Amino acid sequence: MNNKRVIKICDECESEYFSDTSKMASLCPNCSYHIYGYENCKHNFIDGRCVNCYIDEKIFIKMENTRWK
């Protein structure tokens, strides 16, 4: 059995993310939350990546401080 999770790149913020963590096919859970109101990931960053959805912490912080203000 293959337990590898599929990693995609978000069309909006360009961060990698686990495809099974977002309701949108081409957006990470954070961008799909801010743009469309879908449920967001409960981010837990370790070593620069969210262990739940794999979003890049630097991109997350940049988007929170600029795009989503």
mmCIF file of N, CA, C and O in Angstrom:
data_model
loop_
_atom_site.group_PDB
_atom_site.id
_atom_site.type_symbol
_atom_site.label_atom_id
_atom_site.label_comp_id
_atom_site.label_asym_id
_atom_site.label_seq_id
_atom_site.Cartn_x
_atom_site.Cartn_y
_atom_site.Cartn_z
ATOM 1 N N MET A 1 0.844 -1.187 0.000
ATOM 2 C CA MET A 1 0.000 0.000 0.000
ATOM 3 C C MET A 1 0.882 1.240 0.000
ATOM 4 O O MET A 1 1.847 1.333 0.748
ATOM 5 N N ASN A 2 0.538 2.241 -0.813
ATOM 6 C CA ASN A 2 1.286 3.472 -0.928
ATOM 7 C C ASN A 2 0.685 4.520 -0.001
ATOM 8 O O ASN A 2 -0.428 4.963 -0.191
ATOM 9 N N ASN A 3 1.448 4.954 1.000
ATOM 10 C CA ASN A 3 0.959 5.941 1.970
ATOM 11 C C ASN A 3 1.484 7.339 1.707
ATOM 12 O O ASN A 3 1.332 8.208 2.547
ATOM 13 N N LYS A 4 2.113 7.565 0.569
ATOM 14 C CA LYS A 4 2.645 8.887 0.255
ATOM 15 C C LYS A 4 1.503 9.849 -0.035
ATOM 16 O O LYS A 4 0.566 9.522 -0.753
ATOM 17 N N ARG A 5 1.617 11.037 0.540
ATOM 18 C CA ARG A 5 0.609 12.067 0.290
ATOM 19 C C ARG A 5 1.013 12.878 -0.935
ATOM 20 O O ARG A 5 2.188 13.163 -1.160
ATOM 21 N N VAL A 6 0.028 13.283 -1.717
ATOM 22 C CA VAL A 6 0.263 14.070 -2.922
ATOM 23 C C VAL A 6 0.507 15.519 -2.518
ATOM 24 O O VAL A 6 -0.252 16.103 -1.750
ATOM 25 N N ILE A 7 1.587 16.082 -3.036
ATOM 26 C CA ILE A 7 1.921 17.481 -2.778
ATOM 27 C C ILE A 7 1.622 18.285 -4.032
ATOM 28 O O ILE A 7 2.046 17.923 -5.130
ATOM 29 N N LYS A 8 0.882 19.384 -3.855
ATOM 30 C CA LYS A 8 0.573 20.305 -4.953
ATOM 31 C C LYS A 8 1.168 21.668 -4.629
ATOM 32 O O LYS A 8 1.597 21.916 -3.500
ATOM 33 N N ILE A 9 1.136 22.565 -5.610
ATOM 34 C CA ILE A 9 1.568 23.946 -5.419
ATOM 35 C C ILE A 9 0.354 24.849 -5.572
ATOM 36 O O ILE A 9 -0.366 24.775 -6.572
ATOM 37 N N CYS A 10 0.141 25.693 -4.587
ATOM 38 C CA CYS A 10 -1.012 26.590 -4.565
ATOM 39 C C CYS A 10 -0.903 27.633 -5.674
ATOM 40 O O CYS A 10 0.148 28.268 -5.847
ATOM 41 N N ASP A 11 -1.981 27.818 -6.425
ATOM 42 C CA ASP A 11 -2.009 28.810 -7.508
ATOM 43 C C ASP A 11 -1.917 30.244 -6.984
ATOM 44 O O ASP A 11 -1.464 31.128 -7.696
ATOM 45 N N GLU A 12 -2.350 30.471 -5.766
ATOM 46 C CA GLU A 12 -2.386 31.827 -5.211
ATOM 47 C C GLU A 12 -1.067 32.210 -4.530
ATOM 48 O O GLU A 12 -0.460 33.212 -4.883
ATOM 49 N N CYS A 13 -0.624 31.435 -3.543
ATOM 50 C CA CYS A 13 0.562 31.809 -2.760
ATOM 51 C C CYS A 13 1.820 31.069 -3.193
ATOM 52 O O CYS A 13 2.909 31.406 -2.771
ATOM 53 N N GLU A 14 1.663 30.047 -4.013
ATOM 54 C CA GLU A 14 2.754 29.240 -4.570
ATOM 55 C C GLU A 14 3.475 28.376 -3.534
ATOM 56 O O GLU A 14 4.580 27.917 -3.762
ATOM 57 N N SER A 15 2.848 28.130 -2.387
ATOM 58 C CA SER A 15 3.407 27.203 -1.416
ATOM 59 C C SER A 15 3.016 25.784 -1.784
ATOM 60 O O SER A 15 1.956 25.546 -2.366
ATOM 61 N N GLU A 16 3.856 24.841 -1.423
ATOM 62 C CA GLU A 16 3.477 23.442 -1.530
ATOM 63 C C GLU A 16 2.485 23.132 -0.419
ATOM 64 O O GLU A 16 2.514 23.766 0.640
ATOM 65 N N TYR A 17 1.597 22.179 -0.659
ATOM 66 C CA TYR A 17 0.636 21.736 0.361
ATOM 67 C C TYR A 17 0.178 20.330 0.029
ATOM 68 O O TYR A 17 0.258 19.895 -1.111
ATOM 69 N N PHE A 18 -0.281 19.598 1.056
ATOM 70 C CA PHE A 18 -0.841 18.274 0.829
ATOM 71 C C PHE A 18 -2.216 18.441 0.193
ATOM 72 O O PHE A 18 -3.090 19.123 0.733
ATOM 73 N N SER A 19 -2.431 17.804 -0.945
ATOM 74 C CA SER A 19 -3.675 17.978 -1.693
ATOM 75 C C SER A 19 -4.912 17.553 -0.905
ATOM 76 O O SER A 19 -5.986 18.122 -1.095
ATOM 77 N N ASP A 20 -4.763 16.591 -0.001
ATOM 78 C CA ASP A 20 -5.924 16.116 0.746
ATOM 79 C C ASP A 20 -6.327 17.029 1.905
ATOM 80 O O ASP A 20 -7.287 16.758 2.605
ATOM 81 N N THR A 21 -5.619 18.164 2.083
ATOM 82 C CA THR A 21 -5.947 19.076 3.179
ATOM 83 C C THR A 21 -6.785 20.272 2.739
ATOM 84 O O THR A 21 -7.155 21.100 3.557
ATOM 85 N N SER A 22 -7.072 20.380 1.459
ATOM 86 C CA SER A 22 -7.824 21.524 0.946
ATOM 87 C C SER A 22 -9.070 21.080 0.194
ATOM 88 O O SER A 22 -9.058 20.060 -0.501
ATOM 89 N N LYS A 23 -10.115 21.864 0.309
ATOM 90 C CA LYS A 23 -11.367 21.599 -0.422
ATOM 91 C C LYS A 23 -11.252 22.039 -1.885
ATOM 92 O O LYS A 23 -12.070 21.665 -2.706
ATOM 93 N N MET A 24 -10.243 22.853 -2.189
ATOM 94 C CA MET A 24 -10.061 23.366 -3.539
ATOM 95 C C MET A 24 -8.933 22.594 -4.236
ATOM 96 O O MET A 24 -7.923 22.270 -3.625
ATOM 97 N N ALA A 25 -9.098 22.346 -5.511
ATOM 98 C CA ALA A 25 -8.137 21.545 -6.264
ATOM 99 C C ALA A 25 -6.804 22.253 -6.476
ATOM 100 O O ALA A 25 -5.774 21.600 -6.595
ATOM 101 N N SER A 26 -6.793 23.568 -6.511
ATOM 102 C CA SER A 26 -5.554 24.272 -6.832
ATOM 103 C C SER A 26 -5.157 25.336 -5.820
ATOM 104 O O SER A 26 -4.304 26.170 -6.104
ATOM 105 N N LEU A 27 -5.788 25.318 -4.648
ATOM 106 C CA LEU A 27 -5.446 26.268 -3.586
ATOM 107 C C LEU A 27 -5.118 25.527 -2.300
ATOM 108 O O LEU A 27 -5.776 24.544 -1.962
ATOM 109 N N CYS A 28 -4.135 26.038 -1.573
ATOM 110 C CA CYS A 28 -3.823 25.473 -0.261
ATOM 111 C C CYS A 28 -4.990 25.779 0.691
ATOM 112 O O CYS A 28 -5.838 26.637 0.393
ATOM 113 N N PRO A 29 -5.059 25.108 1.829
ATOM 114 C CA PRO A 29 -6.176 25.355 2.736
ATOM 115 C C PRO A 29 -6.231 26.798 3.245
ATOM 116 O O PRO A 29 -7.316 27.333 3.464
ATOM 117 N N ASN A 30 -5.077 27.429 3.389
ATOM 118 C CA ASN A 30 -5.059 28.811 3.874
ATOM 119 C C ASN A 30 -5.667 29.764 2.850
ATOM 120 O O ASN A 30 -6.493 30.614 3.192
ATOM 121 N N CYS A 31 -5.281 29.635 1.591
ATOM 122 C CA CYS A 31 -5.836 30.507 0.545
ATOM 123 C C CYS A 31 -7.310 30.194 0.292
ATOM 124 O O CYS A 31 -8.113 31.109 0.086
ATOM 125 N N SER A 32 -7.694 28.925 0.320
ATOM 126 C CA SER A 32 -9.109 28.586 0.102
ATOM 127 C C SER A 32 -9.972 29.124 1.246
ATOM 128 O O SER A 32 -11.127 29.488 1.034
ATOM 129 N N TYR A 33 -9.403 29.228 2.424
ATOM 130 C CA TYR A 33 -10.114 29.825 3.567
ATOM 131 C C TYR A 33 -10.306 31.323 3.346
ATOM 132 O O TYR A 33 -11.420 31.841 3.474
ATOM 133 N N HIS A 34 -9.222 32.021 3.024
ATOM 134 C CA HIS A 34 -9.298 33.477 2.877
ATOM 135 C C HIS A 34 -10.095 33.914 1.650
ATOM 136 O O HIS A 34 -10.761 34.942 1.690
ATOM 137 N N ILE A 35 -10.043 33.159 0.579
ATOM 138 C CA ILE A 35 -10.735 33.564 -0.655
ATOM 139 C C ILE A 35 -12.182 33.080 -0.677
ATOM 140 O O ILE A 35 -13.078 33.833 -1.054
ATOM 141 N N TYR A 36 -12.439 31.840 -0.250
ATOM 142 C CA TYR A 36 -13.769 31.244 -0.400
ATOM 143 C C TYR A 36 -14.454 30.861 0.909
ATOM 144 O O TYR A 36 -15.589 30.393 0.893
ATOM 145 N N GLY A 37 -13.758 31.011 2.041
ATOM 146 C CA GLY A 37 -14.372 30.721 3.328
ATOM 147 C C GLY A 37 -14.404 29.256 3.731
ATOM 148 O O GLY A 37 -15.075 28.892 4.695
ATOM 149 N N TYR A 38 -13.655 28.421 3.013
ATOM 150 C CA TYR A 38 -13.584 27.010 3.395
ATOM 151 C C TYR A 38 -12.809 26.859 4.705
ATOM 152 O O TYR A 38 -12.042 27.737 5.095
ATOM 153 N N GLU A 39 -12.983 25.726 5.358
ATOM 154 C CA GLU A 39 -12.289 25.465 6.619
ATOM 155 C C GLU A 39 -10.774 25.504 6.407
ATOM 156 O O GLU A 39 -10.253 24.951 5.449
ATOM 157 N N ASN A 40 -10.094 26.177 7.335
ATOM 158 C CA ASN A 40 -8.642 26.287 7.252
ATOM 159 C C ASN A 40 -7.987 25.190 8.080
ATOM 160 O O ASN A 40 -8.618 24.600 8.958
ATOM 161 N N CYS A 41 -6.744 24.968 7.820
ATOM 162 C CA CYS A 41 -5.936 24.034 8.601
ATOM 163 C C CYS A 41 -5.640 24.661 9.963
ATOM 164 O O CYS A 41 -5.497 25.868 10.085
ATOM 165 N N LYS A 42 -5.529 23.832 10.972
ATOM 166 C CA LYS A 42 -5.050 24.282 12.273
ATOM 167 C C LYS A 42 -3.532 24.109 12.246
ATOM 168 O O LYS A 42 -3.007 23.075 12.622
ATOM 169 N N HIS A 43 -2.861 25.144 11.762
ATOM 170 C CA HIS A 43 -1.431 25.067 11.473
ATOM 171 C C HIS A 43 -0.602 24.767 12.719
ATOM 172 O O HIS A 43 -0.838 25.308 13.796
ATOM 173 N N ASN A 44 0.377 23.905 12.531
ATOM 174 C CA ASN A 44 1.346 23.540 13.555
ATOM 175 C C ASN A 44 2.704 23.480 12.858
ATOM 176 O O ASN A 44 3.031 22.480 12.227
ATOM 177 N N PHE A 45 3.456 24.581 12.939
ATOM 178 C CA PHE A 45 4.708 24.681 12.196
ATOM 179 C C PHE A 45 5.872 24.074 12.966
ATOM 180 O O PHE A 45 6.101 24.395 14.125
ATOM 181 N N ILE A 46 6.587 23.194 12.286
ATOM 182 C CA ILE A 46 7.817 22.602 12.803
ATOM 183 C C ILE A 46 8.839 22.636 11.671
ATOM 184 O O ILE A 46 8.553 22.168 10.560
ATOM 185 N N ASP A 47 9.978 23.230 11.953
ATOM 186 C CA ASP A 47 11.055 23.338 10.952
ATOM 187 C C ASP A 47 10.586 23.981 9.651
ATOM 188 O O ASP A 47 10.950 23.552 8.552
ATOM 189 N N GLY A 48 9.736 25.005 9.748
ATOM 190 C CA GLY A 48 9.340 25.784 8.584
ATOM 191 C C GLY A 48 8.187 25.252 7.762
ATOM 192 O O GLY A 48 7.824 25.834 6.745
ATOM 193 N N ARG A 49 7.579 24.141 8.193
ATOM 194 C CA ARG A 49 6.441 23.562 7.476
ATOM 195 C C ARG A 49 5.341 23.201 8.465
ATOM 196 O O ARG A 49 5.606 22.759 9.572
ATOM 197 N N CYS A 50 4.102 23.369 8.038
ATOM 198 C CA CYS A 50 2.982 22.891 8.848
ATOM 199 C C CYS A 50 2.947 21.368 8.740
ATOM 200 O O CYS A 50 2.946 20.829 7.630
ATOM 201 N N VAL A 51 2.934 20.701 9.876
ATOM 202 C CA VAL A 51 2.928 19.234 9.853
ATOM 203 C C VAL A 51 1.579 18.691 9.400
ATOM 204 O O VAL A 51 1.487 17.525 9.007
ATOM 205 N N ASN A 52 0.544 19.512 9.416
ATOM 206 C CA ASN A 52 -0.790 19.070 9.010
ATOM 207 C C ASN A 52 -1.041 19.223 7.510
ATOM 208 O O ASN A 52 -1.559 18.319 6.871
ATOM 209 N N CYS A 53 -0.693 20.393 6.964
ATOM 210 C CA CYS A 53 -1.002 20.647 5.547
ATOM 211 C C CYS A 53 0.226 20.887 4.672
ATOM 212 O O CYS A 53 0.114 20.975 3.467
ATOM 213 N N TYR A 54 1.399 21.033 5.295
ATOM 214 C CA TYR A 54 2.679 21.179 4.611
ATOM 215 C C TYR A 54 2.928 22.577 4.039
ATOM 216 O O TYR A 54 3.929 22.813 3.365
ATOM 217 N N ILE A 55 2.086 23.553 4.330
ATOM 218 C CA ILE A 55 2.316 24.908 3.835
ATOM 219 C C ILE A 55 3.624 25.444 4.411
ATOM 220 O O ILE A 55 4.004 25.130 5.535
ATOM 221 N N ASP A 56 4.323 26.248 3.617
ATOM 222 C CA ASP A 56 5.592 26.852 4.015
ATOM 223 C C ASP A 56 5.323 27.992 5.005
ATOM 224 O O ASP A 56 4.533 28.890 4.738
ATOM 225 N N GLU A 57 5.998 27.971 6.137
ATOM 226 C CA GLU A 57 5.761 28.966 7.187
ATOM 227 C C GLU A 57 6.098 30.383 6.734
ATOM 228 O O GLU A 57 5.382 31.326 7.049
ATOM 229 N N LYS A 58 7.173 30.554 5.965
ATOM 230 C CA LYS A 58 7.545 31.893 5.484
ATOM 231 C C LYS A 58 6.477 32.461 4.553
ATOM 232 O O LYS A 58 6.129 33.639 4.633
ATOM 233 N N ILE A 59 5.958 31.635 3.670
ATOM 234 C CA ILE A 59 4.893 32.084 2.766
ATOM 235 C C ILE A 59 3.635 32.391 3.561
ATOM 236 O O ILE A 59 2.967 33.399 3.321
ATOM 237 N N PHE A 60 3.294 31.545 4.525
ATOM 238 C CA PHE A 60 2.126 31.778 5.378
ATOM 239 C C PHE A 60 2.230 33.131 6.068
ATOM 240 O O PHE A 60 1.293 33.933 6.034
ATOM 241 N N ILE A 61 3.369 33.420 6.681
ATOM 242 C CA ILE A 61 3.553 34.686 7.402
ATOM 243 C C ILE A 61 3.472 35.864 6.438
ATOM 244 O O ILE A 61 2.819 36.869 6.725
ATOM 245 N N LYS A 62 4.112 35.735 5.281
ATOM 246 C CA LYS A 62 4.075 36.807 4.279
ATOM 247 C C LYS A 62 2.638 37.089 3.840
ATOM 248 O O LYS A 62 2.214 38.246 3.769
ATOM 249 N N MET A 63 1.877 36.050 3.553
ATOM 250 C CA MET A 63 0.488 36.229 3.106
ATOM 251 C C MET A 63 -0.369 36.829 4.216
ATOM 252 O O MET A 63 -1.208 37.692 3.960
ATOM 253 N N GLU A 64 -0.175 36.389 5.446
ATOM 254 C CA GLU A 64 -0.953 36.916 6.573
ATOM 255 C C GLU A 64 -0.658 38.377 6.806
ATOM 256 O O GLU A 64 -1.538 39.140 7.199
ATOM 257 N N ASN A 65 0.581 38.805 6.577
ATOM 258 C CA ASN A 65 0.981 40.176 6.847
ATOM 259 C C ASN A 65 0.776 41.127 5.684
ATOM 260 O O ASN A 65 0.901 42.341 5.852
ATOM 261 N N THR A 66 0.487 40.608 4.502
ATOM 262 C CA THR A 66 0.310 41.481 3.348
ATOM 263 C C THR A 66 -1.040 41.248 2.654
ATOM 264 O O THR A 66 -1.920 42.083 2.717
ATOM 265 N N ARG A 67 -1.174 40.126 2.038
ATOM 266 C CA ARG A 67 -2.352 39.833 1.213
ATOM 267 C C ARG A 67 -3.664 39.788 2.000
ATOM 268 O O ARG A 67 -4.684 40.260 1.524
ATOM 269 N N TRP A 68 -3.656 39.198 3.187
ATOM 270 C CA TRP A 68 -4.901 38.969 3.909
ATOM 271 C C TRP A 68 -5.214 40.029 4.959
ATOM 272 O O TRP A 68 -6.109 39.865 5.752
ATOM 273 N N LYS A 69 -4.491 41.141 4.966
ATOM 274 C CA LYS A 69 -4.777 42.215 5.948
ATOM 275 C C LYS A 69 -5.936 43.050 5.519
ATOM 276 O O LYS A 69 -6.225 43.255 4.407
#
